[in-house]
Coordinates of C-alpha atoms and ligand atoms in Angstrom, one line a residue:
M1 CA -140.3 69.8 -115.6
A2 CA -141.7 73.3 -115.2
K3 CA -139.4 75.3 -112.7
T4 CA -140.7 76.6 -109.7
R5 CA -140.9 79.9 -108.2
T6 CA -141.9 81.5 -105.0
K7 CA -144.7 84.2 -104.8
Y8 CA -146.5 85.7 -101.8
V9 CA -150.5 85.9 -102.0
C10 CA -153.0 87.9 -100.2
N11 CA -155.1 85.6 -97.7
E12 CA -157.8 87.8 -98.1
C13 CA -158.3 89.2 -101.6
G14 CA -155.8 86.6 -103.6
A15 CA -153.6 89.4 -104.8
S16 CA -150.0 88.5 -105.4
S17 CA -146.5 89.7 -105.3
P18 CA -143.2 88.6 -105.8
R19 CA -142.2 90.1 -102.6
W20 CA -143.5 89.8 -99.1
L21 CA -145.9 92.6 -97.8
G22 CA -146.7 93.7 -94.7
K23 CA -150.1 95.3 -96.0
C24 CA -151.9 94.2 -98.9
P25 CA -152.0 97.4 -101.4
N26 CA -155.0 95.9 -103.0
C27 CA -157.4 95.2 -100.1
G28 CA -155.5 97.1 -97.2
A29 CA -155.3 93.8 -95.0
W30 CA -152.3 93.7 -92.6
E31 CA -150.0 90.3 -92.6
S32 CA -152.4 88.8 -94.9
Y33 CA -149.4 87.6 -97.2
V34 CA -148.5 84.1 -97.4
E35 CA -145.6 82.4 -99.3
E36 CA -147.0 80.0 -102.2
R37 CA -144.5 77.8 -104.4
V38 CA -145.7 78.1 -108.0
A39 CA -144.7 76.3 -110.9
S40 CA -143.7 79.0 -113.6
E41 CA -145.4 79.1 -116.9
P42 CA -143.9 78.5 -120.3
P43 CA -142.9 81.7 -121.7
A44 CA -146.2 82.9 -123.7
K45 CA -145.9 83.5 -127.4
A46 CA -145.7 86.6 -128.9
R47 CA -147.9 88.9 -126.6
G48 CA -151.3 89.7 -128.4
A49 CA -151.1 86.5 -130.5
R50 CA -154.2 84.8 -131.2
S51 CA -154.9 81.6 -129.1
S52 CA -156.3 78.6 -131.0
A53 CA -159.5 79.0 -129.4
T54 CA -162.4 79.6 -131.7
S55 CA -163.8 82.8 -132.1
A56 CA -166.8 84.2 -129.3
S57 CA -170.2 84.1 -130.2
V58 CA -172.7 86.5 -129.2
T59 CA -176.4 85.8 -128.8
P60 CA -179.4 88.2 -128.8
L61 CA -181.1 88.4 -125.6
N62 CA -184.7 87.1 -127.0
E63 CA -183.0 83.9 -128.7
V64 CA -181.7 82.8 -125.3
T65 CA -184.2 80.1 -124.2
V66 CA -184.5 79.3 -120.6
E67 CA -185.8 75.7 -119.4
E68 CA -187.8 76.0 -116.1
T69 CA -185.3 75.1 -113.7
T70 CA -186.6 72.7 -111.1
R71 CA -185.2 72.9 -107.9
I72 CA -184.1 69.8 -106.0
G73 CA -185.9 69.8 -102.1
T74 CA -183.4 68.4 -99.5
G75 CA -186.6 67.3 -97.5
I76 CA -185.1 69.7 -94.5
Q77 CA -187.3 72.8 -94.9
E78 CA -185.0 75.3 -92.9
F79 CA -182.2 74.0 -95.3
D80 CA -184.4 74.6 -98.4
R81 CA -185.4 78.0 -97.1
V82 CA -181.8 79.2 -97.1
L83 CA -181.3 77.9 -100.4
G84 CA -183.9 79.9 -101.9
G85 CA -186.5 77.0 -102.2
G86 CA -183.9 73.9 -103.0
I87 CA -180.8 73.0 -104.5
I88 CA -180.5 74.3 -108.2
P89 CA -178.7 71.8 -110.7
G90 CA -175.8 73.3 -111.9
S91 CA -174.8 75.5 -108.7
I92 CA -172.2 75.5 -106.6
I93 CA -172.8 76.2 -102.9
L94 CA -170.1 77.0 -100.1
V95 CA -170.7 76.1 -96.7
G96 CA -168.9 77.4 -94.3
G97 CA -168.4 77.5 -90.5
D98 CA -166.2 76.4 -87.6
P99 CA -164.7 73.3 -87.1
G100 CA -167.5 71.0 -85.4
V101 CA -170.3 73.1 -86.0
G102 CA -171.7 70.7 -87.7
K103 CA -171.1 71.1 -91.3
S104 CA -170.5 67.3 -92.0
T105 CA -173.6 66.4 -90.3
L106 CA -175.8 68.9 -92.3
M107 CA -174.3 67.4 -95.6
A108 CA -174.8 63.9 -94.3
Q109 CA -178.3 64.7 -93.4
M110 CA -179.5 66.3 -96.6
C111 CA -178.3 63.0 -98.4
T112 CA -181.3 60.9 -96.3
D113 CA -184.0 62.9 -98.3
L114 CA -182.3 63.4 -101.6
G115 CA -183.4 59.5 -101.9
R116 CA -182.9 58.1 -104.9
R117 CA -180.7 60.6 -107.1
T118 CA -177.2 59.6 -107.4
L119 CA -175.3 61.3 -104.7
L120 CA -171.7 61.5 -104.0
Y121 CA -169.6 62.6 -100.9
V122 CA -165.9 63.3 -101.3
T123 CA -164.6 63.2 -98.0
G124 CA -160.9 64.4 -97.6
E125 CA -160.9 65.0 -93.7
E126 CA -162.4 61.8 -92.6
S127 CA -161.9 58.1 -93.5
L128 CA -164.9 56.1 -95.1
R129 CA -165.4 54.4 -91.6
Q130 CA -165.7 57.7 -89.9
V131 CA -168.3 58.8 -92.5
K132 CA -170.1 55.3 -92.2
L133 CA -170.5 55.9 -88.3
R134 CA -171.7 59.2 -88.3
A135 CA -174.4 58.3 -91.0
E136 CA -175.2 55.2 -89.1
R137 CA -175.6 57.3 -86.1
L138 CA -177.8 59.7 -87.8
G139 CA -179.9 57.1 -89.7
V140 CA -178.8 57.7 -93.2
D141 CA -179.1 54.7 -95.0
T142 CA -179.8 55.8 -98.6
P143 CA -178.5 53.2 -100.9
S144 CA -177.4 55.8 -103.9
L145 CA -175.0 57.5 -101.7
L146 CA -171.6 56.9 -103.0
L147 CA -168.5 57.7 -100.8
L148 CA -165.2 58.5 -102.2
A149 CA -162.3 59.2 -99.7
E150 CA -159.8 61.4 -101.8
T151 CA -158.2 64.4 -102.1
N152 CA -156.8 64.5 -105.8
L153 CA -158.8 66.8 -107.7
E154 CA -158.3 64.8 -111.1
L155 CA -159.3 61.7 -109.6
I156 CA -162.3 63.1 -108.0
T157 CA -163.2 64.4 -111.4
D158 CA -162.8 61.3 -113.0
A159 CA -165.2 59.7 -110.3
I160 CA -167.8 62.3 -111.0
G161 CA -167.6 61.4 -114.9
T162 CA -167.7 57.5 -114.2
V163 CA -170.5 57.6 -111.6
R164 CA -172.7 60.9 -112.8
P165 CA -174.3 62.0 -109.7
E166 CA -176.6 64.6 -109.5
V167 CA -175.1 66.2 -106.1
V168 CA -171.9 66.0 -104.9
V169 CA -170.4 67.6 -101.5
V170 CA -166.7 68.1 -101.2
D171 CA -165.8 68.0 -97.7
S172 CA -163.7 70.2 -97.2
I173 CA -162.2 72.1 -100.0
Q174 CA -159.1 73.0 -98.0
T175 CA -158.2 69.2 -98.0
I176 CA -158.4 69.2 -101.9
Y177 CA -155.5 69.8 -104.2
H178 CA -155.0 69.7 -107.8
P179 CA -151.5 68.0 -108.9
R180 CA -150.6 70.7 -111.4
I181 CA -150.5 73.3 -108.8
E182 CA -147.5 73.4 -106.5
S183 CA -148.8 75.0 -103.4
A184 CA -149.9 72.9 -100.7
P185 CA -153.6 71.9 -100.1
G186 CA -155.4 74.7 -98.3
S187 CA -153.4 77.2 -99.7
V188 CA -154.7 80.2 -101.6
S189 CA -153.8 79.0 -104.9
Q190 CA -155.0 75.4 -104.4
V191 CA -158.2 76.7 -102.7
R192 CA -159.2 79.1 -105.6
E193 CA -158.0 76.7 -108.5
C194 CA -159.8 73.6 -107.0
T195 CA -163.1 75.8 -106.8
A196 CA -162.9 77.2 -110.1
M197 CA -162.7 73.5 -111.7
L198 CA -165.6 72.3 -109.6
M199 CA -167.4 75.3 -110.9
R200 CA -166.5 74.7 -114.5
L201 CA -167.6 70.7 -113.6
A202 CA -170.8 72.0 -112.0
K203 CA -172.0 74.4 -114.9
D204 CA -171.1 72.1 -117.8
R205 CA -172.9 68.8 -116.4
G206 CA -175.6 70.5 -114.5
I207 CA -174.4 69.2 -111.4
A208 CA -175.3 70.7 -107.8
I209 CA -171.8 70.9 -105.8
F210 CA -171.8 71.6 -102.1
V211 CA -168.2 72.5 -101.2
V212 CA -167.5 72.6 -97.2
G213 CA -165.0 75.2 -96.2
H214 CA -163.5 76.0 -92.7
V215 CA -163.8 79.7 -91.4
T216 CA -160.8 81.5 -90.2
K217 CA -160.3 82.9 -86.7
E218 CA -161.3 86.2 -88.0
G219 CA -164.8 84.7 -89.3
A220 CA -164.2 84.9 -92.8
I221 CA -164.0 81.6 -94.9
A222 CA -160.4 80.4 -95.4
G223 CA -158.9 81.4 -98.7
P224 CA -159.2 84.3 -100.7
K225 CA -162.4 86.4 -100.6
V226 CA -162.6 85.8 -104.6
L227 CA -163.8 82.2 -103.5
E228 CA -166.8 83.6 -102.3
H229 CA -167.3 85.5 -105.4
M230 CA -166.9 82.7 -107.8
V231 CA -169.8 80.5 -106.1
D232 CA -173.4 81.0 -106.5
T233 CA -174.4 80.7 -102.8
V234 CA -172.6 81.0 -99.9
L235 CA -173.9 79.5 -96.4
Q236 CA -172.3 80.4 -93.2
F237 CA -173.0 77.9 -90.3
E238 CA -172.8 79.4 -86.9
G239 CA -173.6 78.7 -83.3
E240 CA -171.5 78.4 -80.5
R241 CA -170.4 75.1 -79.3
T242 CA -171.8 75.5 -75.7
H243 CA -175.1 76.2 -77.1
L244 CA -177.3 73.6 -79.0
Y245 CA -178.7 75.6 -81.9
R246 CA -177.3 76.5 -85.1
I247 CA -178.1 79.1 -87.3
L248 CA -177.8 78.6 -91.1
R249 CA -177.3 82.0 -92.8
T250 CA -177.3 82.9 -96.6
T251 CA -174.7 85.7 -97.0
K252 CA -174.8 85.5 -100.9
N253 CA -177.5 83.6 -103.2
R254 CA -177.3 84.1 -106.9
Y255 CA -180.9 81.9 -106.8
G256 CA -182.6 83.3 -103.9
S257 CA -182.7 86.2 -101.2
T258 CA -179.7 86.7 -98.8
N259 CA -180.2 87.2 -95.1
E260 CA -182.6 84.1 -94.9
I261 CA -181.7 81.8 -92.0
G262 CA -182.4 78.5 -90.8
V263 CA -182.5 77.4 -87.1
F264 CA -181.4 73.9 -85.9
E265 CA -180.9 72.2 -82.8
M266 CA -177.9 70.0 -82.5
S267 CA -179.0 66.8 -80.6
E268 CA -177.9 63.1 -80.2
K269 CA -179.6 62.4 -83.7
G270 CA -178.2 65.2 -85.3
L271 CA -179.6 68.4 -86.5
E272 CA -183.3 69.0 -86.0
Q273 CA -185.4 71.7 -87.4
V274 CA -186.5 74.4 -85.0
A275 CA -190.2 75.6 -86.4
N276 CA -190.5 78.2 -83.7
P277 CA -187.1 80.2 -83.0
S278 CA -188.7 82.7 -80.9
A279 CA -190.1 80.3 -78.4
L280 CA -186.2 78.7 -78.1
F281 CA -184.9 82.1 -77.8
L282 CA -187.2 83.1 -75.0
S283 CA -187.5 79.6 -73.3
E284 CA -184.9 80.6 -70.7
R285 CA -186.2 83.6 -69.6
N286 CA -186.6 84.6 -66.0
Y287 CA -189.5 86.2 -65.3
G288 CA -189.8 88.8 -62.7
A289 CA -186.0 89.4 -63.0
S290 CA -185.1 92.8 -63.7
G291 CA -182.6 93.8 -66.7
S292 CA -184.5 92.0 -69.3
A293 CA -186.9 93.0 -72.6
V294 CA -188.2 91.6 -75.4
A295 CA -187.5 92.8 -78.9
A296 CA -188.7 91.6 -82.3
T297 CA -185.9 91.3 -84.7
M298 CA -186.1 90.5 -88.4
E299 CA -183.7 87.7 -89.7
G300 CA -184.1 88.0 -93.4
T301 CA -187.9 87.9 -94.0
R302 CA -188.5 86.1 -90.7
P303 CA -189.3 87.8 -87.5
I304 CA -187.7 86.2 -84.3
L305 CA -188.1 87.6 -80.8
V306 CA -185.2 87.6 -78.8
E307 CA -184.5 88.7 -75.2
A308 CA -182.0 91.7 -74.4
Q309 CA -180.2 91.6 -71.1
A310 CA -178.7 94.2 -69.3
L311 CA -176.6 93.9 -65.6
V312 CA -176.0 97.7 -64.2
T313 CA -173.7 97.5 -61.3
P314 CA -171.8 100.3 -59.4
T315 CA -168.3 100.7 -60.8
S316 CA -165.6 99.3 -57.8
Y317 CA -162.3 100.6 -60.0
G318 CA -162.2 104.0 -61.4
V319 CA -163.2 103.2 -65.1
P320 CA -166.5 101.8 -65.8
Q321 CA -166.6 98.7 -67.8
R322 CA -169.0 98.1 -70.8
T323 CA -169.2 94.7 -72.4
A324 CA -171.6 93.9 -75.3
T325 CA -172.3 90.3 -76.2
G326 CA -174.5 89.9 -79.5
F327 CA -175.1 93.3 -79.8
D328 CA -173.0 96.3 -81.5
Y329 CA -170.3 97.7 -78.7
K330 CA -170.6 101.2 -80.4
R331 CA -174.0 101.2 -80.4
L332 CA -174.2 100.4 -76.8
Q333 CA -171.8 103.3 -76.0
M334 CA -174.3 105.4 -77.9
L335 CA -177.3 104.3 -76.1
L336 CA -175.4 104.6 -73.0
A337 CA -174.9 108.6 -73.8
V338 CA -178.6 109.0 -75.0
L339 CA -180.0 107.4 -71.6
E340 CA -177.7 109.6 -69.6
K341 CA -178.4 112.7 -71.4
R342 CA -182.5 112.2 -71.9
L343 CA -183.3 110.1 -68.7
G344 CA -180.5 111.6 -66.7
L345 CA -179.3 108.1 -65.7
R346 CA -175.8 108.2 -63.9
L347 CA -174.2 105.6 -66.0
G348 CA -170.8 106.9 -65.9
E349 CA -170.5 105.5 -62.3
H350 CA -171.9 102.0 -63.4
D351 CA -170.3 99.2 -65.0
V352 CA -172.8 98.0 -67.7
F353 CA -172.8 94.4 -69.4
V354 CA -175.6 93.8 -72.5
N355 CA -176.3 90.2 -73.6
I356 CA -178.6 88.9 -76.3
A357 CA -179.8 85.9 -74.9
G358 CA -179.1 82.7 -76.5
G359 CA -176.0 83.3 -78.1
V360 CA -177.7 85.1 -81.2
R361 CA -176.0 88.3 -82.9
V362 CA -178.4 90.9 -83.9
D363 CA -177.3 93.7 -86.4
D364 CA -181.0 94.9 -86.6
P365 CA -181.3 98.9 -85.0
A366 CA -184.7 97.9 -84.0
V367 CA -183.6 96.1 -80.9
D368 CA -181.9 99.3 -79.7
L369 CA -185.0 100.3 -77.6
S370 CA -185.3 96.9 -75.8
V371 CA -181.7 97.1 -75.1
A372 CA -182.3 100.5 -73.5
A373 CA -185.4 99.4 -71.5
A374 CA -183.2 96.3 -70.3
I375 CA -180.3 98.8 -69.1
V376 CA -182.9 101.0 -67.5
S377 CA -184.7 98.0 -65.5
S378 CA -181.4 97.0 -64.4
F379 CA -180.7 100.4 -63.4
R380 CA -183.7 100.9 -61.5
E381 CA -184.0 97.3 -60.3
I382 CA -187.5 96.9 -61.3
P383 CA -188.4 94.1 -63.9
T384 CA -190.3 95.3 -67.1
D385 CA -193.6 94.0 -68.2
S386 CA -192.8 90.4 -69.1
R387 CA -195.8 90.3 -71.4
A388 CA -194.6 93.2 -73.3
A389 CA -192.3 93.4 -76.4
I390 CA -190.3 96.6 -77.5
I391 CA -189.5 97.7 -80.8
G392 CA -187.7 100.6 -82.2
E393 CA -184.4 102.4 -83.1
V394 CA -183.3 105.2 -80.9
G395 CA -181.3 108.0 -82.7
L396 CA -179.0 110.4 -81.3
G397 CA -181.7 113.2 -80.2
G398 CA -183.5 110.5 -78.1
E399 CA -185.9 110.0 -80.6
I400 CA -187.7 106.6 -81.5
R401 CA -187.1 106.0 -85.3
G402 CA -189.4 103.9 -87.4
V403 CA -188.1 100.3 -88.5
A404 CA -189.0 98.2 -91.5
H405 CA -191.2 95.2 -91.2
V406 CA -193.2 96.2 -88.2
D407 CA -196.5 94.2 -89.1
S408 CA -194.6 90.9 -89.2
R409 CA -192.7 91.9 -85.9
A410 CA -195.9 92.8 -84.1
A411 CA -197.2 89.5 -85.7
E412 CA -194.5 87.5 -84.1
A413 CA -195.2 88.9 -80.8
A414 CA -199.1 88.1 -81.0
K415 CA -198.4 85.0 -82.0
L416 CA -196.2 84.3 -78.8
G417 CA -198.6 85.7 -76.5
F418 CA -197.4 89.3 -76.0
E419 CA -200.2 91.5 -74.7
T420 CA -198.3 94.8 -75.2
V421 CA -196.2 95.6 -78.2
V422 CA -194.2 99.2 -78.0
M423 CA -193.2 100.6 -81.1
P424 CA -192.6 103.8 -83.1
L425 CA -195.6 106.1 -83.3
V426 CA -194.7 106.3 -87.0
N427 CA -195.0 102.8 -87.5
L428 CA -198.1 102.2 -85.5
K429 CA -200.8 103.5 -88.2
K430 CA -199.0 100.8 -90.8
I431 CA -200.1 97.8 -88.6
A432 CA -203.2 95.4 -88.6
R433 CA -205.0 95.7 -85.3
R434 CA -205.1 92.1 -83.5
E435 CA -207.3 90.9 -80.8
G436 CA -205.8 90.6 -77.5
V437 CA -202.9 92.8 -78.3
N438 CA -202.3 96.4 -77.2
F439 CA -200.2 98.5 -79.7
L440 CA -198.5 101.3 -78.4
G441 CA -196.6 104.2 -80.2
A442 CA -193.9 105.9 -78.6
V443 CA -191.9 109.2 -80.1
E444 CA -189.5 109.4 -77.4
V445 CA -187.1 107.2 -75.9
A446 CA -188.1 107.8 -72.2
E447 CA -191.9 107.6 -73.5
G448 CA -191.2 104.3 -75.2
I449 CA -189.4 102.8 -71.9
N450 CA -192.1 103.6 -69.7
A451 CA -194.5 102.1 -71.5
V452 CA -192.9 98.7 -70.3
F453 CA -192.9 99.0 -66.6
Ligands
TYD501 P1 -169.4 67.8 -87.7 O1 -170.6 67.7 -88.5 O2 -168.5 66.5 -87.9 O3 -168.7 69.4 -87.6 P2 -168.0 69.7 -88.7 O4 -168.2 69.2 -90.1 O5 -168.6 71.5 -89.0 O6 -166.5 70.2 -88.5 O7 -170.1 67.9 -86.2 C1 -169.4 68.1 -85.1 C2 -170.1 68.2 -83.7 O8 -171.1 67.8 -83.8 C3 -169.3 66.9 -83.0 O9 -168.8 67.8 -81.9 C4 -170.1 66.2 -82.5 C5 -171.6 66.8 -82.5 N1 -172.7 65.8 -83.1 C6 -173.7 65.8 -82.1 O10 -173.9 66.5 -81.2 N2 -174.7 64.8 -82.7 C7 -174.8 63.8 -83.7 O11 -175.6 63.3 -84.2 C8 -173.6 64.3 -84.7 C9 -173.5 63.4 -85.8 C10 -172.6 65.3 -84.4
MG502 MG1 -166.5 68.1 -90.9

């Protein structure tokens, strides 16, 4: 019987130490060390002694043969898009997200269209009955879908060996344990080792394995960062419980581009694809109200129109408040300083609240100008032109800087019936003219904003 000892492992990067540390010397995270019990390894034979493994073989590049990998379509277009065109056999895909966002629902729905392929759904969180009830609700009745309620990885591996599935779902990795590892399910060592074992299984047998993982309060997938390095693809499922739609985002993909998103709406019958996200995000616009402007942002290769909202009110107690939802707080402060300096807006005496409507988060600097326009609109209490979209990054000097993918942004605005599109002047010459749309170029922030009033 192996002796056990205690070690401390960093939740963020997986580094370990015999003592608890307040700050991880490896990744710099604070209070990330957790206690773990490990079985001590038998003393290694003389260091440097060769193991019994056969010698490594090297292969010249031009002798490596690559069979054309055929991707398996999931039947859900939005899902295929984030995967880079479908599932690659032999790959391991991590699906992360907050509890209740719809990870299990997505996995179950995927099984409908995978049709006659043998599928194995391993559930460590829910009973077979619960899975069945959800499947019934979603109308999933694929006969080739096999269920396994098990958390012991050895038994799961045996089952995979017996039923030889093409696609496996492990829901969730935090509930799975390997009996040889002493620490509790969900601990860093368990999560890491179990993923490594699943990874080998996927590669050796050419099975695609979806691993569902929870996300910590800080927004990272629970378990060490190394988990994200190990797998081939990392998908993040995001969305507010209070909002109906969900965004599936690729944060890593060895077989496709990152930053792709798929948009879904959670309904009675499960997740429904949203083919036209711009229309959805703009659907609740309050036409004619001040403090609103529309921008075209890029999510991966896809342009999406979003509404920037601002509320500017006189400060009642001393220090003015600033709040940003869905938009970077520091960027908001920068924009306010620019507006104060270049347009002479006395924002120091006003509270400013900025929100990107619909609960989306944008990191794209091209929305700067729309946020600035919304602030000016609320300050002046004059609505912007509801048929105008405004794109551009704002620099510290009050200049409007060029942005990438202007043509797709402009095309999206035109498609949704916008009649005016204000953009950086440098970008204007690069876009294709479209009938019925007036493209305006601006050099400087006041000029750009005034173009939408
Ligand atoms: P679930 O897939 O269980 O979330 P996760 O696996 O990420 O924890 O979905 C949870 C939520 O989705 C739950 O609050 C109920 C809701 N839901 C619907 O609104 N419609 C449906 O058809 C289903 C199956 C779930
Ligand atoms: Mg679940």
